[in-house]
Coordinates of C-alpha atoms (C1' of nucleotides) in Angstrom, one line a residue:
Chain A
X219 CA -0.8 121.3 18.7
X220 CA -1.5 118.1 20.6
X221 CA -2.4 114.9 18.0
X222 CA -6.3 115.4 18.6
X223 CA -6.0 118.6 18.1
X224 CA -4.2 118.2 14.9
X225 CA -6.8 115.1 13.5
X226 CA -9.3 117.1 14.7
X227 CA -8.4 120.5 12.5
X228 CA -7.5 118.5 9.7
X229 CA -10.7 116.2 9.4
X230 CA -13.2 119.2 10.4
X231 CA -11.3 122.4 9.6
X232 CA -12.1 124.2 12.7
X233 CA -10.6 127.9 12.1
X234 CA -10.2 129.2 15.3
X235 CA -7.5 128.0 17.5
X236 CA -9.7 128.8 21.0
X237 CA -12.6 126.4 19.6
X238 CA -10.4 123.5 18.8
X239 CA -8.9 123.7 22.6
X240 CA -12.4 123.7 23.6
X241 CA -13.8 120.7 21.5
X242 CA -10.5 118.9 22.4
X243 CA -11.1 119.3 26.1
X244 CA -14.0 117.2 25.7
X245 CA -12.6 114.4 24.5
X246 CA -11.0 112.2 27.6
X247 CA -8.4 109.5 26.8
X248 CA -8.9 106.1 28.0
X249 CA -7.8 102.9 27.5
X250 CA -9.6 99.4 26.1
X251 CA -7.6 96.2 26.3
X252 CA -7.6 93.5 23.4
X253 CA -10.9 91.5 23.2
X254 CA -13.1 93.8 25.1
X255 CA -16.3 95.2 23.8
X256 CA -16.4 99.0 22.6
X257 CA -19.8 98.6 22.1
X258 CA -22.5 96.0 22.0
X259 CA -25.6 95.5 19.0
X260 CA -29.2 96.7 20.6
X261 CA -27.1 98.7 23.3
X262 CA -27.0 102.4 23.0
X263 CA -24.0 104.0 21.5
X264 CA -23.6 107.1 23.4
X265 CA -20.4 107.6 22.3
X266 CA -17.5 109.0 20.0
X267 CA -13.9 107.9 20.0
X268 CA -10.9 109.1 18.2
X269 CA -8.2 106.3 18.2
X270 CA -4.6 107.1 19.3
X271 CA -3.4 103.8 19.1
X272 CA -4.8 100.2 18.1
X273 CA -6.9 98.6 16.2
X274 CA -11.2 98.5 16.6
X275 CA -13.1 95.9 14.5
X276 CA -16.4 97.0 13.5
X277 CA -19.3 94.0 12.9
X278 CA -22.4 92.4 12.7
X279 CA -24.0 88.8 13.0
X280 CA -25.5 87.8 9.7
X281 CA -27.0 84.6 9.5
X282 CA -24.6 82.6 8.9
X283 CA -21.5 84.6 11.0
X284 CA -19.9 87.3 11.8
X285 CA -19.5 90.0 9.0
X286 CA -17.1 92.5 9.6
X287 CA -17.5 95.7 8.0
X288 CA -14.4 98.1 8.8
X289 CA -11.2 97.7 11.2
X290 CA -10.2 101.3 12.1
X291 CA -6.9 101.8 13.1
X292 CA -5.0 105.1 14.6
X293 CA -6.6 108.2 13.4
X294 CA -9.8 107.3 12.5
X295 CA -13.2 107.9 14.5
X296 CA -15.2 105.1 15.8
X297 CA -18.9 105.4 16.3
X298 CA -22.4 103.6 15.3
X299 CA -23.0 107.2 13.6
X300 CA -27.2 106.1 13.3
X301 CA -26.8 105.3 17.4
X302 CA -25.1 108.0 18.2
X303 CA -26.9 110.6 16.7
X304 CA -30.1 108.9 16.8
X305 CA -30.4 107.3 20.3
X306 CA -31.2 104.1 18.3
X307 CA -30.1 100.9 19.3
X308 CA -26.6 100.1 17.9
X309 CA -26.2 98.1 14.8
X310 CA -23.1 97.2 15.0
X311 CA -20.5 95.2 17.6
X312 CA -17.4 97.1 18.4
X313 CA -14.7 95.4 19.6
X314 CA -10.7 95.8 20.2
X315 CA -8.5 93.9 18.3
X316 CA -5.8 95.2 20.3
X317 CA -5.0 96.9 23.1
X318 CA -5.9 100.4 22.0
X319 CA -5.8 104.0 23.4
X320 CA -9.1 106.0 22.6
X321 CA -10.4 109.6 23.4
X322 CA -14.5 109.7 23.6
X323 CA -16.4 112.6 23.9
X324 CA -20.0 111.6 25.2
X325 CA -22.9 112.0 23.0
X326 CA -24.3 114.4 25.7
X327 CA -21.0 116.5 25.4
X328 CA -21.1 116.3 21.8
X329 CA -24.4 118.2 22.0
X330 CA -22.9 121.1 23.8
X331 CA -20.1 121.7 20.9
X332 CA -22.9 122.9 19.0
X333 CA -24.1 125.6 21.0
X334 CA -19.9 126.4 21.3
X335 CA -18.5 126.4 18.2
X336 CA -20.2 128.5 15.5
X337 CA -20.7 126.6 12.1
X338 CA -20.5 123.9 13.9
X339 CA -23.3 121.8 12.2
X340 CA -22.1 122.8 8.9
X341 CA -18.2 121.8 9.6
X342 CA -20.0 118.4 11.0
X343 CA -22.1 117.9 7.9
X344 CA -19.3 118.3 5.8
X345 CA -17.4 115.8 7.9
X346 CA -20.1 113.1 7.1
X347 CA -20.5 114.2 3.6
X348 CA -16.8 113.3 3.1
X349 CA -17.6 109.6 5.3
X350 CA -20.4 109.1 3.0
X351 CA -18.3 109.7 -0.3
X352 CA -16.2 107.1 1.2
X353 CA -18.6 104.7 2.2
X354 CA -20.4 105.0 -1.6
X355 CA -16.7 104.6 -3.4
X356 CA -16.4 101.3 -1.4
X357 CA -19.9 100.3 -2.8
X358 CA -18.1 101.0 -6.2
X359 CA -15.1 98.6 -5.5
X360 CA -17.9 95.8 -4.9
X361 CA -19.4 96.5 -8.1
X362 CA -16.4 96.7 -10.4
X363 CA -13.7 94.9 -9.0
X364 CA -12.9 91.2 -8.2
X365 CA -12.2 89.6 -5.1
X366 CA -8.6 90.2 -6.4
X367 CA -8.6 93.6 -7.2
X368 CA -10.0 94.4 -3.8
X369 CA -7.3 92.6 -2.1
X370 CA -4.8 94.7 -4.4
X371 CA -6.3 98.0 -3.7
X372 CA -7.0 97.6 -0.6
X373 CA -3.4 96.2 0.2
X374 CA -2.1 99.1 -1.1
X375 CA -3.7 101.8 1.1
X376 CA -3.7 99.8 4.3
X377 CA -0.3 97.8 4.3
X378 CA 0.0 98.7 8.3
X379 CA -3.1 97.0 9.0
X380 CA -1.8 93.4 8.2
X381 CA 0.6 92.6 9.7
X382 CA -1.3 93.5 13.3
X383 CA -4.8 92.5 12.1
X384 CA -6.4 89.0 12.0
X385 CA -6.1 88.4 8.6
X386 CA -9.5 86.4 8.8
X387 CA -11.1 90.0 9.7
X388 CA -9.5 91.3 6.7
X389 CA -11.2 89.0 4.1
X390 CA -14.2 89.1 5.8
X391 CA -14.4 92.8 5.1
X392 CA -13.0 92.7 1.4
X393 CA -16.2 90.3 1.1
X394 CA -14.0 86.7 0.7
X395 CA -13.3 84.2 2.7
X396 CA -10.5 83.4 4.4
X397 CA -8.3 80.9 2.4
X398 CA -9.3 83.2 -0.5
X399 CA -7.4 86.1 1.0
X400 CA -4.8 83.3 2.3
X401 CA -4.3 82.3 -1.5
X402 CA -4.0 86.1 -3.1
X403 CA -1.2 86.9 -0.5
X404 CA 0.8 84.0 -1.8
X405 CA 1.1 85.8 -4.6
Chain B
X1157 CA -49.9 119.5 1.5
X1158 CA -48.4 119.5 -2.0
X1159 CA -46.4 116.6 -2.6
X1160 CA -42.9 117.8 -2.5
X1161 CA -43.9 119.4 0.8
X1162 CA -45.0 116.2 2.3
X1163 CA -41.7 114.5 1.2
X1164 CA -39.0 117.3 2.3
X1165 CA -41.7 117.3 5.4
X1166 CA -41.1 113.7 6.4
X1167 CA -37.1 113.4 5.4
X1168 CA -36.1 116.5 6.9
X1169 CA -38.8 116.5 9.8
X1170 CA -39.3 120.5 9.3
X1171 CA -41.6 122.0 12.0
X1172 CA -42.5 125.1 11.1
X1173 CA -45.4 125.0 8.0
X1174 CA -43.8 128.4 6.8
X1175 CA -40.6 127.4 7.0
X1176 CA -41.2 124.5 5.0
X1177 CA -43.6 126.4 2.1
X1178 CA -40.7 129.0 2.1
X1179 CA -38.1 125.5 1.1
X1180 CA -40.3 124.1 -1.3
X1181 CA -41.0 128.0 -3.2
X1182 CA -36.8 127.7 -4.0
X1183 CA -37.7 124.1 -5.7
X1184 CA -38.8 124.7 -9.8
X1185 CA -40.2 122.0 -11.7
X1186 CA -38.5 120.8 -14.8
X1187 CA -38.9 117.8 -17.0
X1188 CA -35.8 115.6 -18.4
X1189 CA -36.2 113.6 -21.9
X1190 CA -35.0 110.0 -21.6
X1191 CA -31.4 109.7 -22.5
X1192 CA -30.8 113.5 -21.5
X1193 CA -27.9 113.7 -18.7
X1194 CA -28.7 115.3 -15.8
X1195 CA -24.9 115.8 -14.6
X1196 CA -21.9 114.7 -16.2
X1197 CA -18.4 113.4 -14.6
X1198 CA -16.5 115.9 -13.9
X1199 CA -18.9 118.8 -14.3
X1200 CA -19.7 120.4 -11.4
X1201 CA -23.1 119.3 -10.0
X1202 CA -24.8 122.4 -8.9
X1203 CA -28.4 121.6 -8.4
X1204 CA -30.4 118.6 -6.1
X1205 CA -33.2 117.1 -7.8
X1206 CA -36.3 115.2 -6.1
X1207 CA -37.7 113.2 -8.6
X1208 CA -41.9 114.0 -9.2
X1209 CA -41.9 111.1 -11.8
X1210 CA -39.4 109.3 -13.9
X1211 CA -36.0 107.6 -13.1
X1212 CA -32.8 108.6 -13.1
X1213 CA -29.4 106.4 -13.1
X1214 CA -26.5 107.0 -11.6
X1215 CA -23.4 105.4 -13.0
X1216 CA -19.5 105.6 -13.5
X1217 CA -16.8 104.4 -16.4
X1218 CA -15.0 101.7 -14.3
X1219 CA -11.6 100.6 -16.4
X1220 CA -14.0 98.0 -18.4
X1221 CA -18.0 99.2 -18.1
X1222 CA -19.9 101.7 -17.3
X1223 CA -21.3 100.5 -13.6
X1224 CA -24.2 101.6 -12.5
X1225 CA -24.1 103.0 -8.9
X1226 CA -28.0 103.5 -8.2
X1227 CA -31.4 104.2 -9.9
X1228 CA -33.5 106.9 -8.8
X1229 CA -37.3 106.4 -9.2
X1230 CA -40.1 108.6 -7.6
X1231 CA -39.3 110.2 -4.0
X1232 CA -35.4 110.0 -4.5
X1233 CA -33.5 113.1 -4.4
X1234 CA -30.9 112.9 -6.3
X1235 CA -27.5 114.9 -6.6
X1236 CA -23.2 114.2 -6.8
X1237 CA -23.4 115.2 -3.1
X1238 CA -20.1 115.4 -2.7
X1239 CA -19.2 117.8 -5.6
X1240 CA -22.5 119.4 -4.6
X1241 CA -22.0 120.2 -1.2
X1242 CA -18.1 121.1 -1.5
X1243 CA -18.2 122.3 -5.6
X1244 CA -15.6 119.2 -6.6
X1245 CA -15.7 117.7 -10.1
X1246 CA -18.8 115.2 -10.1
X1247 CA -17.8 111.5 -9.8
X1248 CA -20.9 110.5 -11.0
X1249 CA -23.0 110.9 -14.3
X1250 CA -26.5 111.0 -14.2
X1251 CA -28.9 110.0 -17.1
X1252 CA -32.6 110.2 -17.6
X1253 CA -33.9 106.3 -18.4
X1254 CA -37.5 107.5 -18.8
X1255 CA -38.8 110.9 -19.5
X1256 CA -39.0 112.9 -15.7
X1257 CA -40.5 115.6 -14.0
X1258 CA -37.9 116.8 -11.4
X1259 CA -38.1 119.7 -8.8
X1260 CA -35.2 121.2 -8.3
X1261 CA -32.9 123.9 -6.4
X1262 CA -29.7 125.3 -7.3
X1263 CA -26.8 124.9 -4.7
X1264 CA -27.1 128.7 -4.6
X1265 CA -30.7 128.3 -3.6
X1266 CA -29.6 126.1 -1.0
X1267 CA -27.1 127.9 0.7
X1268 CA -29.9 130.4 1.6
X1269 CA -31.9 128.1 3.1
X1270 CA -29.9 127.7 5.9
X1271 CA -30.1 131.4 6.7
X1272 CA -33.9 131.0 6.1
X1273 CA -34.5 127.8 8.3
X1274 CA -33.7 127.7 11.8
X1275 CA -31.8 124.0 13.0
X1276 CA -31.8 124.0 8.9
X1277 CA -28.0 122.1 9.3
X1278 CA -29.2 120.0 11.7
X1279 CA -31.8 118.4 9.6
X1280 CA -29.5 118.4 6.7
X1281 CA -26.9 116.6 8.8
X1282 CA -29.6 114.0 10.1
X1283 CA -30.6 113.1 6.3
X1284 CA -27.1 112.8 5.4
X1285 CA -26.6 110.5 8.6
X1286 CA -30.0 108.9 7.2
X1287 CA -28.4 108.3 3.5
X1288 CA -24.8 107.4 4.9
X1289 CA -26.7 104.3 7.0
X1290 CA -28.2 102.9 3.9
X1291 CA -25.3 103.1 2.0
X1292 CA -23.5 101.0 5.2
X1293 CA -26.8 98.5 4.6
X1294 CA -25.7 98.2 1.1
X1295 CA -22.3 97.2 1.8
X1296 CA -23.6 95.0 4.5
X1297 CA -25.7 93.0 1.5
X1298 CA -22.5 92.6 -0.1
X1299 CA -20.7 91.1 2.4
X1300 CA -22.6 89.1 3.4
X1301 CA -25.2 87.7 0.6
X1302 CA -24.6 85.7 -2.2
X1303 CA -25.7 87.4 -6.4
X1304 CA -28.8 85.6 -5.6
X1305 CA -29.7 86.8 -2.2
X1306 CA -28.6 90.4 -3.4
X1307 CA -31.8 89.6 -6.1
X1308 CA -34.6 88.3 -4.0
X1309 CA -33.7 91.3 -1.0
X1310 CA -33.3 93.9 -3.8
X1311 CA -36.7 92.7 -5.6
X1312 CA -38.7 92.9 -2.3
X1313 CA -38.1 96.2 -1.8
X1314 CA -38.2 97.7 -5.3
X1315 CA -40.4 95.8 -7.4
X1316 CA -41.6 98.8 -9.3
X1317 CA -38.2 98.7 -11.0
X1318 CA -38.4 95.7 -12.5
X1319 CA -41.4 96.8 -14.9
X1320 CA -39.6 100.3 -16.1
X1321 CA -35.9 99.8 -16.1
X1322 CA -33.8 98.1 -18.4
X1323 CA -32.7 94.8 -16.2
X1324 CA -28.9 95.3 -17.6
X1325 CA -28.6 98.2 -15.3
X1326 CA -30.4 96.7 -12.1
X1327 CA -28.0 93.8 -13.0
X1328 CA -25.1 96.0 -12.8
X1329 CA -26.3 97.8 -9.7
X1330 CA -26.5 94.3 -8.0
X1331 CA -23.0 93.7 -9.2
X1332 CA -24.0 90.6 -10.9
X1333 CA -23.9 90.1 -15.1
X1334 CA -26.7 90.6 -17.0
X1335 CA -27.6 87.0 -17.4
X1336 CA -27.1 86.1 -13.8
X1337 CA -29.8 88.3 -13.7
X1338 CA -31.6 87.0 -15.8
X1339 CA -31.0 83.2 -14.8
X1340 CA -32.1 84.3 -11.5
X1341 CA -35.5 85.9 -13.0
X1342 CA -36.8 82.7 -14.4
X1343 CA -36.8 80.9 -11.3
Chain C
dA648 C1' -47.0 97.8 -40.1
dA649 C1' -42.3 96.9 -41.2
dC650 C1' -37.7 97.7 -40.2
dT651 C1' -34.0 98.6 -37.0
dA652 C1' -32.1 99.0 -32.5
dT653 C1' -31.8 97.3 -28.4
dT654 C1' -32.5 94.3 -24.8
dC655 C1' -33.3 89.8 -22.9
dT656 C1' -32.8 84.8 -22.6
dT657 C1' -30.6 80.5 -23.1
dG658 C1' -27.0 77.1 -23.6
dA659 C1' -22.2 75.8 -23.5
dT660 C1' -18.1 76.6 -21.3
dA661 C1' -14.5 78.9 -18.5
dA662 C1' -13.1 81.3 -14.6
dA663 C1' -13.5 82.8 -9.9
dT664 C1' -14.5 81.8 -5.4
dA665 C1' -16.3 78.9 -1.6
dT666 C1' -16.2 74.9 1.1
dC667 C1' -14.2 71.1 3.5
dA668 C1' -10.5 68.9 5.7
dA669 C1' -6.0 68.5 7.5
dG670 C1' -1.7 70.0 8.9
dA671 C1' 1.5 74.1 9.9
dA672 C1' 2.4 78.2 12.1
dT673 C1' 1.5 81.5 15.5
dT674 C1' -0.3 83.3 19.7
dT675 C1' -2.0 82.9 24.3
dC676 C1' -1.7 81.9 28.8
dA677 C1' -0.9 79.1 32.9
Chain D
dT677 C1' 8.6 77.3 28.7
dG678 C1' 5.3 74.3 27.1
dA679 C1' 0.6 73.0 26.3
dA680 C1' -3.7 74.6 24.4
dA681 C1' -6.1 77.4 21.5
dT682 C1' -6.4 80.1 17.6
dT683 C1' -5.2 81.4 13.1
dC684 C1' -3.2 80.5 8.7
dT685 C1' -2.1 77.8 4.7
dT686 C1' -2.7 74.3 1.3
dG687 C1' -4.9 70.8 -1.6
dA688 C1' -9.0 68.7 -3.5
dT689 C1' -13.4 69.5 -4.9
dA690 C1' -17.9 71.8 -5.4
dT691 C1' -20.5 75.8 -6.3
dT692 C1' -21.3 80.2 -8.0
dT693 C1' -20.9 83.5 -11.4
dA694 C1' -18.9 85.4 -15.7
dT695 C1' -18.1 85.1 -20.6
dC696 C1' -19.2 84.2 -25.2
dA697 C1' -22.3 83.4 -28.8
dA698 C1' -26.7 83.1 -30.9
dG699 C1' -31.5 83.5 -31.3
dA700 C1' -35.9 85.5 -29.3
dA701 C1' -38.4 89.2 -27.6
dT702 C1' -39.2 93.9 -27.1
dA703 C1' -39.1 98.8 -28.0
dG704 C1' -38.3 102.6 -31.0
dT705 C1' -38.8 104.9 -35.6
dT706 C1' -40.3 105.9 -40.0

DNA sequence: AACTATTCTTGATAAATATCAAGAATTTCA
DNA sequence: TGAAATTCTTGATATTTATCAAGAATAGTT
């Protein structure tokens, strides 16, 4: 099994072999180099990437500044999920961190898995069930834990992301600033 | 239109008028005493709930306090979705704060739904997407607001809270301490 | 209505975190 | 390689928020 095709099993459970090939094939690798923009607030995101390598900040302007709400490293999917499956405009900013290897499958291609692969809209649903769980545990982290605790916690299941990661992006995403984050490593 | 057709009817975005009577028939109405749970951590959650009248709270034992996660009022479904949808141990408890009237299916139910309702996963999937987005929103208000703003955006959009609902738990659900709360109240 | 529980408010104080400013370290790029 | 730009750290200080404690207000119960 190629690495997508072993992400790709493992995250959505696809049973038969034949279907994985055939989602797989959809997915084309390409390449985005450090700085440059995955994807643009107001645009359309008519895309979803898996990455192989690198590092993709996801964020938004507030008010005041940038907020960044995930950094996804190698493994994970990238997407603005309400774009994507929505044709809204895009909430978010994507943008690499790194130079960084990605394989997207088109929203109009993701479309035609559907009519491929049976249970496929169940296998996705799960898949987002499992992103929301996710997304509501972090919610809990903000409500229970301390700037501190975060940092720990988060330390913990993400060492490999700071050491290659600007470490401003990191606090900024554990909700703290910057010489906050600075002072906790020290430790 | 009864009501609880009207609301699956504009979150799910059902077409067909059968189709959507034959949904709502699976839903039975129930009541729910204040201070009755309506799930416990660790059972499994095998019913979703949309709430007719009431509210419902949502909340964990972190290592100090219970923290409140959410409070359902009127038009909420509510459910563990994650130990709903896949039959895990619930992460969440959920307890009556007033007495409620509740419609509600059993997971078996709903598994028949899909064989009932054509696109049926498809919907389901968009109102997860739906859910998963205002979960992001809330993580956004987090990172990027201060206890205070957290308040004045929270009381804007959810005023009818205030009135019904103990404040400690709203307080909790904002991730700020009960007199923060407070403080911020007199102003 | 009266008693009890619980919840809410308020003040005093402590702790956590942010902000500002400057210098050190690191990275980028010509 | 070396200069410029960016990022990180550190200290001093300000601000925000939590904690503790007590009394006031409210809701629940007989």
């Amino acid at each position: 099994m190629t690495e997508l095709e072993h992400y790709i099993a493992s995250y959505l459970g696809i049973g038969k072999f034949d279907e994985l090939v055939q989602i797989v094939s959809f997915f084309k690798l390409s390449t985005i180099k450090k700085g440059e923009y995955f994807l643009k607030t107001g645009k359309n995101c008519d895309k979803l990437s898996f990455i192989k390598s690198g590092f993709l900040r996801i964020f938004a302007a507030s008010e005041k500044e940038e907020v960044t709400q995930w950094i996804a490293g190698k493994g994970y999917f990238v997407t603005d999920l309400s774009s994507f499956i929505f044709d809204n405009p895009a909430r978010w900013t994507i943008q690499a961190l790194a130079d960084s290897e990605l394989y997207t499958i088109s929203s109009e291609d993701y479309k035609k898995v559907g009519t491929i692969v049976s249970k496929w809209h169940e296998l996705e649903k799960q898949f987002i069930v499992r992103c929301f769980t996710l997304v509501e545990d972090r919610i809990f982290t903000h409500l229970s834990m301390t700037a501190e605790e975060r940092y720990h916690y988060f330390f913990e299941h993400n060492k490999e992301l700071f050491n290659q990661v600007p470490l401003q992006y990191i606090a900024s995403m554990l909700g703290m600033s910057p010489e906050t984050l600075s002072r906790m490593r020290r430790k």
